[in-house]
Coordinates of C-alpha atoms and ligand atoms in Angstrom, one line a residue:
X29 CA -7.6 15.9 -32.4
X30 CA -7.1 19.7 -32.7
X31 CA -7.0 21.8 -29.6
X32 CA -9.3 24.8 -29.9
X33 CA -7.0 27.9 -29.7
X34 CA -8.4 31.0 -28.1
X35 CA -6.2 33.8 -29.6
X36 CA -7.4 36.3 -27.1
X37 CA -5.0 34.8 -24.6
X38 CA -1.2 34.7 -24.9
X39 CA -1.3 30.9 -24.5
X40 CA -3.7 28.0 -23.8
X41 CA -1.8 26.7 -20.8
X42 CA 0.6 28.6 -18.5
X43 CA 2.4 26.2 -16.2
X44 CA 4.1 27.4 -13.0
X45 CA 7.0 25.1 -12.0
X46 CA 9.2 22.9 -14.2
X47 CA 9.3 19.9 -11.8
X48 CA 8.1 16.4 -12.4
X49 CA 4.4 17.4 -12.9
X50 CA 4.9 20.7 -14.6
X51 CA 7.3 19.5 -17.3
X52 CA 5.2 16.4 -18.1
X53 CA 2.0 18.6 -18.3
X54 CA 3.7 21.2 -20.5
X55 CA 5.2 18.6 -22.9
X56 CA 2.1 16.6 -23.3
X57 CA -0.2 19.6 -23.7
X58 CA 2.1 21.1 -26.3
X59 CA 2.2 17.8 -28.2
X60 CA -1.6 17.8 -28.3
X61 CA -1.5 21.2 -30.0
X62 CA -1.9 23.6 -27.1
X63 CA 0.3 26.8 -26.9
X64 CA 2.2 26.3 -23.7
X65 CA 4.4 28.7 -21.6
X66 CA 6.3 27.3 -18.6
X67 CA 7.8 29.4 -15.8
X68 CA 10.6 28.2 -13.6
X69 CA 12.4 30.2 -11.0
X70 CA 15.1 27.6 -10.3
X71 CA 16.7 24.6 -12.0
X72 CA 14.8 22.6 -14.5
X73 CA 13.5 19.3 -13.3
X74 CA 12.3 20.4 -9.8
X75 CA 12.9 18.6 -6.6
X76 CA 13.2 15.1 -8.0
X77 CA 16.1 16.0 -10.4
X78 CA 17.9 18.6 -8.3
X79 CA 17.3 17.9 -4.6
X80 CA 15.4 14.6 -4.4
X81 CA 15.1 11.2 -6.1
X82 CA 18.0 11.4 -8.5
X83 CA 20.8 12.8 -6.3
X84 CA 19.6 10.8 -3.4
X85 CA 19.7 7.6 -5.3
X86 CA 23.1 8.4 -6.7
X87 CA 24.3 8.9 -3.1
X88 CA 22.6 5.7 -2.0
X89 CA 24.6 3.8 -4.7
X90 CA 27.8 5.4 -3.4
X91 CA 27.0 4.4 0.1
X92 CA 26.4 0.7 -0.9
X93 CA 30.0 0.4 -2.1
X94 CA 31.1 0.6 1.6
X95 CA 29.6 -2.8 2.5
X96 CA 30.2 -4.2 -1.0
X97 CA 33.9 -3.8 -0.5
X98 CA 33.8 -5.5 2.9
X99 CA 31.6 -8.3 1.5
X100 CA 33.8 -8.9 -1.5
X101 CA 36.4 -10.5 0.8
X102 CA 34.0 -13.4 1.5
X103 CA 34.1 -14.1 -2.3
X104 CA 37.8 -14.3 -2.4
X105 CA 38.7 -10.7 -3.3
X106 CA 41.5 -8.9 -1.5
X107 CA 41.3 -5.1 -1.6
X108 CA 43.5 -2.3 -0.3
X109 CA 41.6 -0.3 2.4
X110 CA 39.1 1.7 0.2
X111 CA 39.0 5.5 0.7
X112 CA 36.0 7.7 0.1
X113 CA 36.3 11.2 -1.4
X114 CA 33.1 13.2 -0.7
X115 CA 34.3 16.1 -2.9
X116 CA 34.6 13.7 -5.9
X117 CA 31.1 12.3 -5.3
X118 CA 29.6 15.8 -5.0
X119 CA 31.3 17.0 -8.1
X120 CA 30.3 14.0 -10.2
X121 CA 26.7 14.3 -8.9
X122 CA 26.7 18.0 -9.8
X123 CA 27.9 17.3 -13.3
X124 CA 25.2 14.6 -13.8
X125 CA 22.4 16.9 -12.5
X126 CA 23.7 19.7 -14.8
X127 CA 23.5 17.2 -17.7
X128 CA 19.9 16.3 -16.8
X129 CA 19.0 20.0 -16.5
X130 CA 20.2 20.3 -20.1
X131 CA 18.2 17.3 -21.2
X132 CA 15.1 18.9 -19.7
X133 CA 15.8 22.1 -21.6
X134 CA 16.2 20.2 -24.8
X135 CA 13.0 18.2 -24.2
X136 CA 11.0 21.4 -23.7
X137 CA 12.5 23.0 -26.8
X138 CA 11.8 19.9 -28.8
X139 CA 8.2 19.9 -27.6
X140 CA 7.8 23.6 -28.5
X141 CA 7.2 24.8 -25.0
X142 CA 8.1 28.4 -24.3
X143 CA 10.3 28.5 -21.2
X144 CA 10.3 31.7 -19.1
X145 CA 12.9 31.9 -16.3
X146 CA 11.7 33.6 -13.2
X147 CA 9.3 33.4 -10.2
X148 CA 5.6 33.5 -11.2
X149 CA 2.5 34.6 -9.4
X150 CA -1.2 34.9 -10.3
X151 CA -2.6 38.4 -10.9
X152 CA -6.1 37.2 -11.8
X153 CA -7.8 33.9 -12.9
X154 CA -6.2 34.3 -16.4
X155 CA -3.1 36.4 -15.8
X156 CA 0.4 35.5 -14.5
X157 CA 3.3 37.8 -13.8
X158 CA 6.8 36.4 -13.9
X159 CA 9.6 38.2 -12.1
X160 CA 13.1 37.9 -13.3
X161 CA 16.1 39.6 -11.7
X162 CA 15.7 42.5 -14.0
X163 CA 12.0 42.9 -15.0
X164 CA 8.5 41.6 -14.8
X165 CA 6.6 40.0 -17.7
X166 CA 2.8 39.4 -17.8
X167 CA 1.1 36.6 -19.7
X168 CA -2.6 35.8 -20.2
X169 CA -3.7 32.2 -20.4
X170 CA -6.9 30.2 -20.9
X171 CA -5.7 27.7 -18.3
X172 CA -3.1 28.1 -15.5
X173 CA -1.5 25.1 -13.9
X174 CA 0.1 25.4 -10.5
X175 CA 2.9 22.8 -10.2
X176 CA 5.1 24.4 -7.6
X177 CA 5.8 21.3 -5.5
X178 CA 6.9 21.5 -1.9
X179 CA 9.8 22.5 0.4
X180 CA 11.2 21.3 3.7
X181 CA 9.1 22.1 6.7
X182 CA 11.1 24.0 9.1
X183 CA 10.2 23.1 12.7
X184 CA 10.7 25.1 15.8
X185 CA 12.7 23.8 18.8
X186 CA 16.1 23.7 20.3
X187 CA 18.9 24.1 17.8
X188 CA 16.5 24.6 14.9
X189 CA 18.5 27.7 13.8
X190 CA 21.6 25.4 13.1
X191 CA 19.7 22.5 11.6
X192 CA 20.0 21.5 8.0
X193 CA 17.2 20.3 5.7
X194 CA 17.6 17.7 3.0
X195 CA 18.1 20.5 0.5
X196 CA 21.4 21.4 2.3
X197 CA 22.8 17.8 2.6
X198 CA 23.8 17.2 -1.0
X199 CA 26.6 19.9 -1.0
X200 CA 27.4 19.8 2.6
X201 CA 30.9 20.8 3.5
X202 CA 32.8 19.4 5.3
X203 CA 31.6 15.8 5.3
X204 CA 29.8 15.2 8.7
X205 CA 31.8 12.8 10.8
X206 CA 28.9 12.7 13.3
X207 CA 25.4 13.2 12.0
X208 CA 22.2 13.4 14.0
X209 CA 19.0 13.0 12.0
X210 CA 15.6 14.1 13.5
X211 CA 12.5 12.4 12.0
X212 CA 11.3 8.9 11.3
X213 CA 9.9 9.2 7.7
X214 CA 11.2 8.6 4.2
X215 CA 13.9 11.3 4.3
X216 CA 15.2 10.6 7.8
X217 CA 15.6 6.9 7.1
X218 CA 17.1 7.3 3.7
X219 CA 19.6 9.9 4.7
X220 CA 20.5 8.0 7.9
X221 CA 21.3 5.0 5.7
X222 CA 23.2 7.0 3.1
X223 CA 25.4 8.9 5.4
X224 CA 26.1 5.9 7.5
X225 CA 27.2 4.1 4.4
X226 CA 29.4 7.0 3.4
X227 CA 31.2 6.8 6.7
X228 CA 29.3 9.1 9.2
X229 CA 28.5 8.0 12.7
X230 CA 24.7 8.4 12.5
X231 CA 22.2 8.8 15.3
X232 CA 18.5 8.9 14.3
X233 CA 16.1 10.5 16.8
X234 CA 12.4 9.9 16.3
X235 CA 9.6 11.2 18.4
X236 CA 7.3 8.2 17.8
X237 CA 7.4 4.6 19.0
X238 CA 8.1 3.3 15.4
X239 CA 9.8 4.5 12.2
X240 CA 7.8 4.9 9.0
X241 CA 4.4 5.6 10.5
X242 CA 1.7 4.4 8.1
X243 CA 3.7 1.5 6.6
X244 CA 3.1 -2.1 7.6
X245 CA 4.3 -2.2 11.2
X246 CA 6.1 -5.5 10.9
X247 CA 8.1 -4.2 7.9
X248 CA 8.9 -1.0 9.7
X249 CA 10.2 -2.8 12.8
X250 CA 12.2 -5.2 10.6
X251 CA 14.0 -2.5 8.7
X252 CA 14.6 -0.6 12.0
X253 CA 16.4 -3.8 13.3
X254 CA 18.4 -4.2 10.1
X255 CA 19.5 -0.5 10.1
X256 CA 20.5 -0.9 13.8
X257 CA 22.5 -4.1 12.9
X258 CA 24.5 -2.1 10.4
X259 CA 25.4 0.4 13.1
X260 CA 22.9 3.3 13.0
X261 CA 22.0 4.4 16.5
X262 CA 18.2 4.6 16.3
X263 CA 16.5 6.1 19.3
X264 CA 12.7 6.0 19.4
X265 CA 10.5 8.2 21.5
X266 CA 13.4 10.6 21.7
X267 CA 13.3 14.3 21.9
X268 CA 16.0 17.1 22.0
X269 CA 15.7 19.2 25.2
X270 CA 18.6 21.6 24.5
X271 CA 21.3 22.3 22.0
X272 CA 24.5 24.2 22.6
X273 CA 26.9 25.1 19.9
X274 CA 30.7 25.2 20.5
X275 CA 32.5 26.3 17.4
X276 CA 31.4 23.8 14.7
X277 CA 30.2 21.2 17.2
X278 CA 26.6 20.9 18.4
X279 CA 26.1 19.4 21.8
X280 CA 22.6 17.9 22.1
X281 CA 21.0 17.2 25.4
X282 CA 18.1 14.8 25.0
X283 CA 15.0 14.6 27.1
X284 CA 16.3 11.4 28.7
X285 CA 19.4 13.4 29.8
X286 CA 21.8 11.7 27.5
X287 CA 24.1 13.9 25.5
X288 CA 25.2 13.6 21.9
X289 CA 27.8 15.6 19.9
X290 CA 27.1 16.3 16.2
X291 CA 28.9 18.1 13.4
X292 CA 25.6 18.3 11.5
X293 CA 21.9 18.0 12.6
X294 CA 19.4 17.2 9.8
X295 CA 15.8 18.0 10.4
X296 CA 13.9 15.5 8.2
X297 CA 10.5 16.4 9.6
X298 CA 8.2 16.6 6.6
X299 CA 7.6 18.9 3.7
X300 CA 5.2 21.8 3.1
X301 CA 3.3 22.5 -0.1
X302 CA 4.7 25.6 -1.9
X303 CA 1.6 27.8 -2.1
X304 CA 2.9 30.9 -0.5
X305 CA 3.7 34.0 -2.7
X306 CA 1.6 32.7 -5.6
X307 CA -1.1 35.3 -5.2
X308 CA -3.7 32.5 -4.5
X309 CA -5.7 34.3 -1.8
X310 CA -5.9 37.5 -4.0
X311 CA -7.3 35.5 -6.9
X312 CA -9.7 33.5 -4.7
X313 CA -8.0 30.0 -5.0
X314 CA -8.7 28.1 -1.8
X315 CA -5.7 26.9 0.2
X316 CA -5.8 24.4 3.0
X317 CA -4.3 25.2 6.4
X318 CA -1.3 22.9 5.7
X319 CA -0.6 24.9 2.5
X320 CA -1.9 22.3 0.1
X321 CA -4.3 23.4 -2.6
X322 CA -7.6 21.4 -2.8
X323 CA -8.6 20.2 -6.2
X324 CA -11.4 18.0 -7.7
X325 CA -10.8 14.6 -9.2
X326 CA -9.7 16.3 -12.5
X327 CA -7.1 18.5 -10.7
X328 CA -9.0 21.8 -11.0
X329 CA -9.2 24.2 -8.1
X330 CA -12.3 26.1 -7.0
X331 CA -11.4 28.7 -9.7
X332 CA -12.3 26.9 -13.0
X333 CA -9.3 28.2 -15.0
X334 CA -6.7 27.3 -12.3
X335 CA -5.5 23.8 -11.9
X336 CA -3.0 22.2 -9.5
X337 CA -1.2 18.9 -9.1
X338 CA 1.8 17.1 -7.6
X339 CA 3.2 17.9 -4.1
X340 CA 1.2 21.1 -4.1
X341 CA -2.0 19.2 -3.8
X342 CA -0.4 16.6 -1.5
X343 CA -2.2 13.3 -2.5
X344 CA 1.1 11.3 -2.4
X345 CA 4.3 13.2 -2.7
X346 CA 6.0 11.0 -5.2
X347 CA 7.3 11.7 -8.7
X348 CA 5.3 9.0 -10.6
X349 CA 2.1 10.4 -8.9
X350 CA 2.8 13.9 -10.1
X351 CA 3.4 12.5 -13.6
X352 CA 0.2 10.5 -13.5
X353 CA -1.8 13.5 -12.3
X354 CA -0.4 15.6 -15.2
X355 CA -1.6 13.0 -17.7
X356 CA -5.1 13.0 -16.2
X357 CA -5.4 16.8 -16.2
X358 CA -3.9 17.4 -19.7
X359 CA -6.0 14.5 -21.1
X360 CA -9.1 16.3 -19.8
X361 CA -8.1 19.8 -20.9
X362 CA -6.6 19.1 -24.3
X363 CA -7.0 15.4 -25.1
X364 CA -9.7 13.0 -25.8
X365 CA -11.6 13.5 -22.5
X366 CA -11.5 11.9 -19.1
X367 CA -9.1 9.1 -18.1
X368 CA -10.1 6.9 -15.2
X369 CA -9.5 8.6 -11.8
X370 CA -6.2 7.7 -10.3
X371 CA -6.1 4.8 -7.8
X372 CA -3.9 6.1 -5.0
X373 CA -4.5 3.0 -2.9
X374 CA -2.3 0.9 -5.3
X375 CA 0.6 3.4 -5.7
X376 CA 3.8 1.5 -5.0
X377 CA 6.6 3.1 -3.2
X378 CA 10.1 2.3 -2.0
X379 CA 12.3 3.8 0.7
X380 CA 15.9 3.7 -0.3
X381 CA 17.2 2.7 3.1
X382 CA 19.9 0.0 3.4
X383 CA 18.2 -2.5 3.0
X384 CA 15.4 -1.0 1.0
X385 CA 11.7 -1.1 2.0
X386 CA 9.1 -1.4 -0.8
X387 CA 5.4 -1.7 -0.6
X388 CA 2.2 -1.7 -2.6
X389 CA -1.4 -1.9 -1.5
X390 CA -2.6 -2.3 2.1
X391 CA -0.6 -2.8 5.2
X392 CA -1.8 -5.7 7.4
X393 CA -3.1 -3.1 9.9
X394 CA -5.2 -1.2 7.4
X395 CA -6.4 -4.4 5.7
X396 CA -7.7 -5.6 9.1
X397 CA -9.9 -2.5 9.4
X398 CA -11.4 -2.9 5.9
X399 CA -11.6 -6.6 5.2
X400 CA -12.8 -9.7 7.1
X401 CA -10.6 -12.7 7.5
X402 CA -7.0 -12.2 6.2
X403 CA -4.3 -14.7 5.3
X404 CA -0.8 -13.4 5.9
X405 CA 2.1 -15.0 4.1
X406 CA 5.6 -14.2 5.2
X407 CA 9.1 -15.4 4.4
X408 CA 12.1 -14.3 6.3
X409 CA 15.5 -15.5 5.3
X410 CA 19.2 -14.9 4.7
X411 CA 19.6 -14.2 0.9
X412 CA 22.0 -16.6 -0.9
X413 CA 24.5 -13.7 -1.5
X414 CA 25.0 -13.3 2.3
X415 CA 25.9 -17.0 2.8
X416 CA 29.4 -16.0 1.7
X417 CA 29.4 -12.2 2.1
X418 CA 29.7 -12.3 5.9
X419 CA 26.7 -9.9 6.1
X420 CA 24.0 -10.7 8.7
X421 CA 21.4 -8.8 6.6
X422 CA 18.1 -10.6 6.3
X423 CA 15.2 -10.2 4.0
X424 CA 11.4 -10.2 4.8
X425 CA 8.7 -10.7 2.2
X426 CA 5.0 -10.4 3.1
X427 CA 1.7 -10.8 1.3
X428 CA -1.7 -9.7 2.7
X429 CA -4.5 -11.7 1.1
X430 CA -8.3 -11.3 1.6
X431 CA -9.4 -14.8 2.6
X432 CA -12.9 -14.7 1.1
X433 CA -12.0 -13.5 -2.4
X434 CA -8.4 -14.7 -2.4
X435 CA -7.4 -11.3 -3.7
X436 CA -3.9 -9.9 -3.1
X437 CA -4.4 -6.8 -1.0
X438 CA -0.8 -5.9 -0.3
X439 CA 2.8 -6.9 -1.0
X440 CA 5.7 -5.8 1.1
X441 CA 9.4 -6.3 1.2
X442 CA 12.5 -5.4 3.1
X443 CA 15.7 -6.4 1.4
X444 CA 18.2 -5.7 -1.4
X445 CA 16.6 -4.1 -4.5
X446 CA 13.1 -4.2 -2.9
X447 CA 12.1 -1.3 -5.1
X448 CA 13.0 -3.2 -8.3
X449 CA 11.2 -6.4 -7.1
X450 CA 8.0 -4.7 -5.9
X451 CA 7.5 -2.8 -9.2
X452 CA 6.4 -6.1 -10.8
X453 CA 4.2 -7.1 -7.9
X454 CA 2.5 -3.7 -8.0
X455 CA 1.0 -4.9 -11.3
X456 CA -0.5 -7.9 -9.5
X457 CA -2.0 -5.8 -6.7
X458 CA -3.3 -3.1 -9.1
X459 CA -4.8 -5.7 -11.4
X460 CA -6.6 -7.4 -8.4
X461 CA -4.9 -10.7 -8.9
X462 CA -5.6 -13.6 -6.6
X463 CA -3.2 -15.7 -4.5
X464 CA -4.1 -18.7 -6.7
X465 CA -2.7 -16.7 -9.7
X466 CA 0.5 -16.0 -7.9
X467 CA 0.7 -19.7 -7.0
X468 CA 0.4 -20.6 -10.7
X469 CA 3.3 -18.3 -11.5
X470 CA 6.7 -20.0 -12.0
X471 CA 9.6 -18.5 -10.1
X472 CA 13.0 -17.4 -11.4
X473 CA 15.6 -19.3 -9.6
X474 CA 17.8 -18.5 -7.7
X475 CA 16.4 -15.1 -6.9
X476 CA 15.0 -13.4 -3.8
X477 CA 11.9 -12.4 -5.7
X478 CA 10.9 -16.0 -6.4
X479 CA 9.8 -16.3 -2.8
X480 CA 6.8 -14.1 -3.6
X481 CA 5.4 -16.9 -5.8
X482 CA 6.4 -19.9 -3.6
X483 CA 4.9 -19.0 -0.3
X484 CA 2.3 -21.8 0.0
X485 CA 1.4 -21.9 3.7
X486 CA -0.2 -18.9 5.4
X487 CA 1.7 -17.8 8.5
X488 CA -1.6 -16.7 10.0
X489 CA -5.3 -16.8 9.1
X490 CA -7.8 -14.6 11.0
Ligands
LIG6 P1 8.6 19.7 -7.9 O1 9.4 18.6 -8.5 O2 9.1 20.1 -6.5 O3 8.7 21.0 -8.8 C1 8.2 22.2 -8.5 C2 9.0 23.3 -9.3 O4 8.3 24.5 -9.2 C3 10.4 23.6 -8.7 O5 11.3 23.5 -9.8 C4 10.3 25.0 -8.2 O6 11.5 25.7 -8.3 C5 9.2 25.6 -9.1 N1 8.5 26.7 -8.5 C6 8.0 26.8 -7.2 N2 7.4 28.0 -7.1 C7 7.5 28.7 -8.3 C8 7.1 30.0 -8.7 N3 6.4 30.8 -8.0 N4 7.5 30.3 -10.0 C9 8.2 29.5 -10.8 N5 8.6 28.3 -10.4 C10 8.3 27.9 -9.2 N6 9.8 10.8 -5.1 C11 9.9 9.5 -5.6 O7 8.9 9.1 -6.3 N7 11.0 8.7 -5.4 C12 12.0 9.1 -4.7 O8 13.0 8.4 -4.5 C13 12.0 10.4 -4.1 N8 13.0 10.9 -3.3 C14 12.9 12.1 -2.8 C15 14.0 12.5 -2.0 C16 13.9 13.8 -1.4 C17 15.1 14.2 -0.5 C18 12.8 14.6 -1.6 C19 12.8 16.0 -1.0 C20 11.7 14.2 -2.4 C21 11.8 12.9 -3.0 N9 10.7 12.5 -3.7 C22 10.8 11.2 -4.3 C23 9.5 13.3 -4.0 C24 9.5 13.9 -5.4 O9 10.7 14.7 -5.5 C25 8.3 14.9 -5.5 O10 7.1 14.2 -5.2 C26 8.2 15.4 -6.9 O11 9.4 16.1 -7.3 C27 7.0 16.4 -7.0 O12 6.9 17.0 -8.2 P2 6.1 18.4 -8.4 O13 6.0 18.6 -9.9 O14 4.9 18.4 -7.7 O15 7.1 19.4 -7.8
LIG7 P1 7.5 12.2 6.2 O1 6.1 12.7 6.3 O2 7.7 10.9 5.5 O3 8.2 12.1 7.6 C1 8.2 13.2 8.5 C2 8.8 12.6 9.8 O4 9.1 13.7 10.7 C3 7.8 11.7 10.6 O5 8.5 10.7 11.1 C4 7.2 12.7 11.6 O6 6.9 12.0 12.8 C5 8.4 13.5 11.9 N1 8.1 14.9 12.5 C6 7.2 15.7 12.0 N2 7.2 16.9 12.7 C7 8.1 16.7 13.7 C8 8.5 17.5 14.8 N3 7.9 18.7 15.0 N4 9.4 17.0 15.6 C9 10.0 15.8 15.4 N5 9.6 15.0 14.4 C10 8.6 15.4 13.5 O7 8.3 13.4 5.5 P2 9.8 13.5 4.8 O8 10.2 14.8 5.1 O9 10.6 12.3 5.3 O10 9.4 13.3 3.3 C11 8.4 14.1 2.7 C12 7.8 13.3 1.6 O11 8.6 13.3 0.4 C13 7.5 11.8 1.9 O12 6.2 11.7 2.6 C14 7.4 11.2 0.5 O13 6.2 11.3 -0.1 C15 8.4 12.1 -0.3 N6 9.7 11.3 -0.4 C16 9.7 10.2 -1.1 C17 10.9 9.4 -1.1 C18 10.8 8.1 -1.9 O14 9.9 7.9 -2.7 N7 11.8 7.2 -1.7 C19 12.1 9.8 -0.5 C20 12.0 11.1 0.2 C21 10.8 11.8 0.3 P3 5.5 11.3 13.0 O15 5.5 10.0 12.3 O16 5.4 11.1 14.5 O17 4.5 12.2 12.4

């Protein structure tokens, strides 16, 4: 298929933001024959590559070695006391991310995407200005894609002026011996686990009665208990009343009058769509109160030539979602027409806590509001590895099944490599498979994941 080129514009597609969604959209559009210009004001790859998924997961691997060394003794290994060097980890992460930035540059060059370095804003529905340190360049485009992602939401409150965001944590110096994390979502739980594993004394303060609001409650409570067993001090329904700073040490007084000392306080209290400074109001692009940009099912804003996706639109702030949204939009603009609308209800996700939480489909709570009788299958056990490792870590697997249709509505896991295990079961939930089909599936023995196909007796029906 040949894309119709309108030579009255400088390009067919101007993309603002070279993160997960913007890079995918640029490359695919260009491969379909569109003339694409991509503007990026910071490092290539966006949040995921530079300040999110990738460095976070590398640090999570680093943190796992701590307990791996301890557990190795149970298998007969004798080790000298291991020592951790934070500066080495930071430098090695930095080098790997720089390599990835280079890979992105190469991919864009290979796909014939013109890259412009600088911060972009809309001047009208078909014109973008890009500001570099020295000058401003203007470009006209048939279509403009906003893929500017999100940024940490800065909250008000005691000590907020000294608090770090997740962006600041990757290159923190010095290493925080005592870390207080505020929040109970993805970032709070992951960073609490990571820094605990790397050697910090971690206290997590969450305002609500349960971590990971919106996830299956039983799984959230289970991972909270597992994180506590490992030594993270998790305080629920907890608020900071006052913070005093003495030199580098912050003294936190909590609403229950207890006092904590911290070298670093991390506010992991959500993220905000990055719609400010893009000239959207001037051009008439609607913006919601929370900063997200409303779009239709094909990712077009209320201005027909302006499109938006990824964290900026805020459907689910996950990299694979931004990638999938880019495929839908570009297929519609330059490809062979409409793809089926994305099914956000079956997007799988993992929280890289220690142990991990992974989930796909409906929690038991949500399933109860939408379906009739449910069958719940659950299996909680000590994994084989921990019979010798000395670890008391336990694993919980759970299936939510619609009794009438036998359809699998949700699959949930807390345990080692839960993200890896659930990716496969996400296929089952997305395909609408039945429990009978899982029962016909043969397990792989001995694995933790085989439990998902061997749970025969429902723990509850009702
Ligand atoms: P981004 O990747 O944020 O890219 C936006 C880009 O636009 C940035 O490069 C920015 O510099 C650029 N930009 C912004 N404004 C302008 C402008 N005016 N001009 C030019 N350029 C501009 N997701 C997962 O799926 N798995 C994970 O494990 C995971 N871990 C995460 C961990 C952390 C700590 C965080 C913060 C996020 C994590 N995420 C994870 C979420 C994931 O990173 C985002 O959902 C994803 O990056 C969104 O992609 P995007 O294209 O919408 O935006
Ligand atoms: P989340 O929305 O997951 O969690 C925010 C947390 O902060 C909630 O527990 C919320 O409490 C709490 N909170 C909000 N405002 C305040 C406040 N004023 N005072 C105290 N607590 C507050 O956001 P994150 O920042 O953790 O992550 C943002 C998004 O990034 C995630 O939703 C996810 O989509 C993505 N992400 C994905 C990862 C992955 O795939 N593994 C990893 C990291 C991020 P309450 O529940 O009461 O509202």
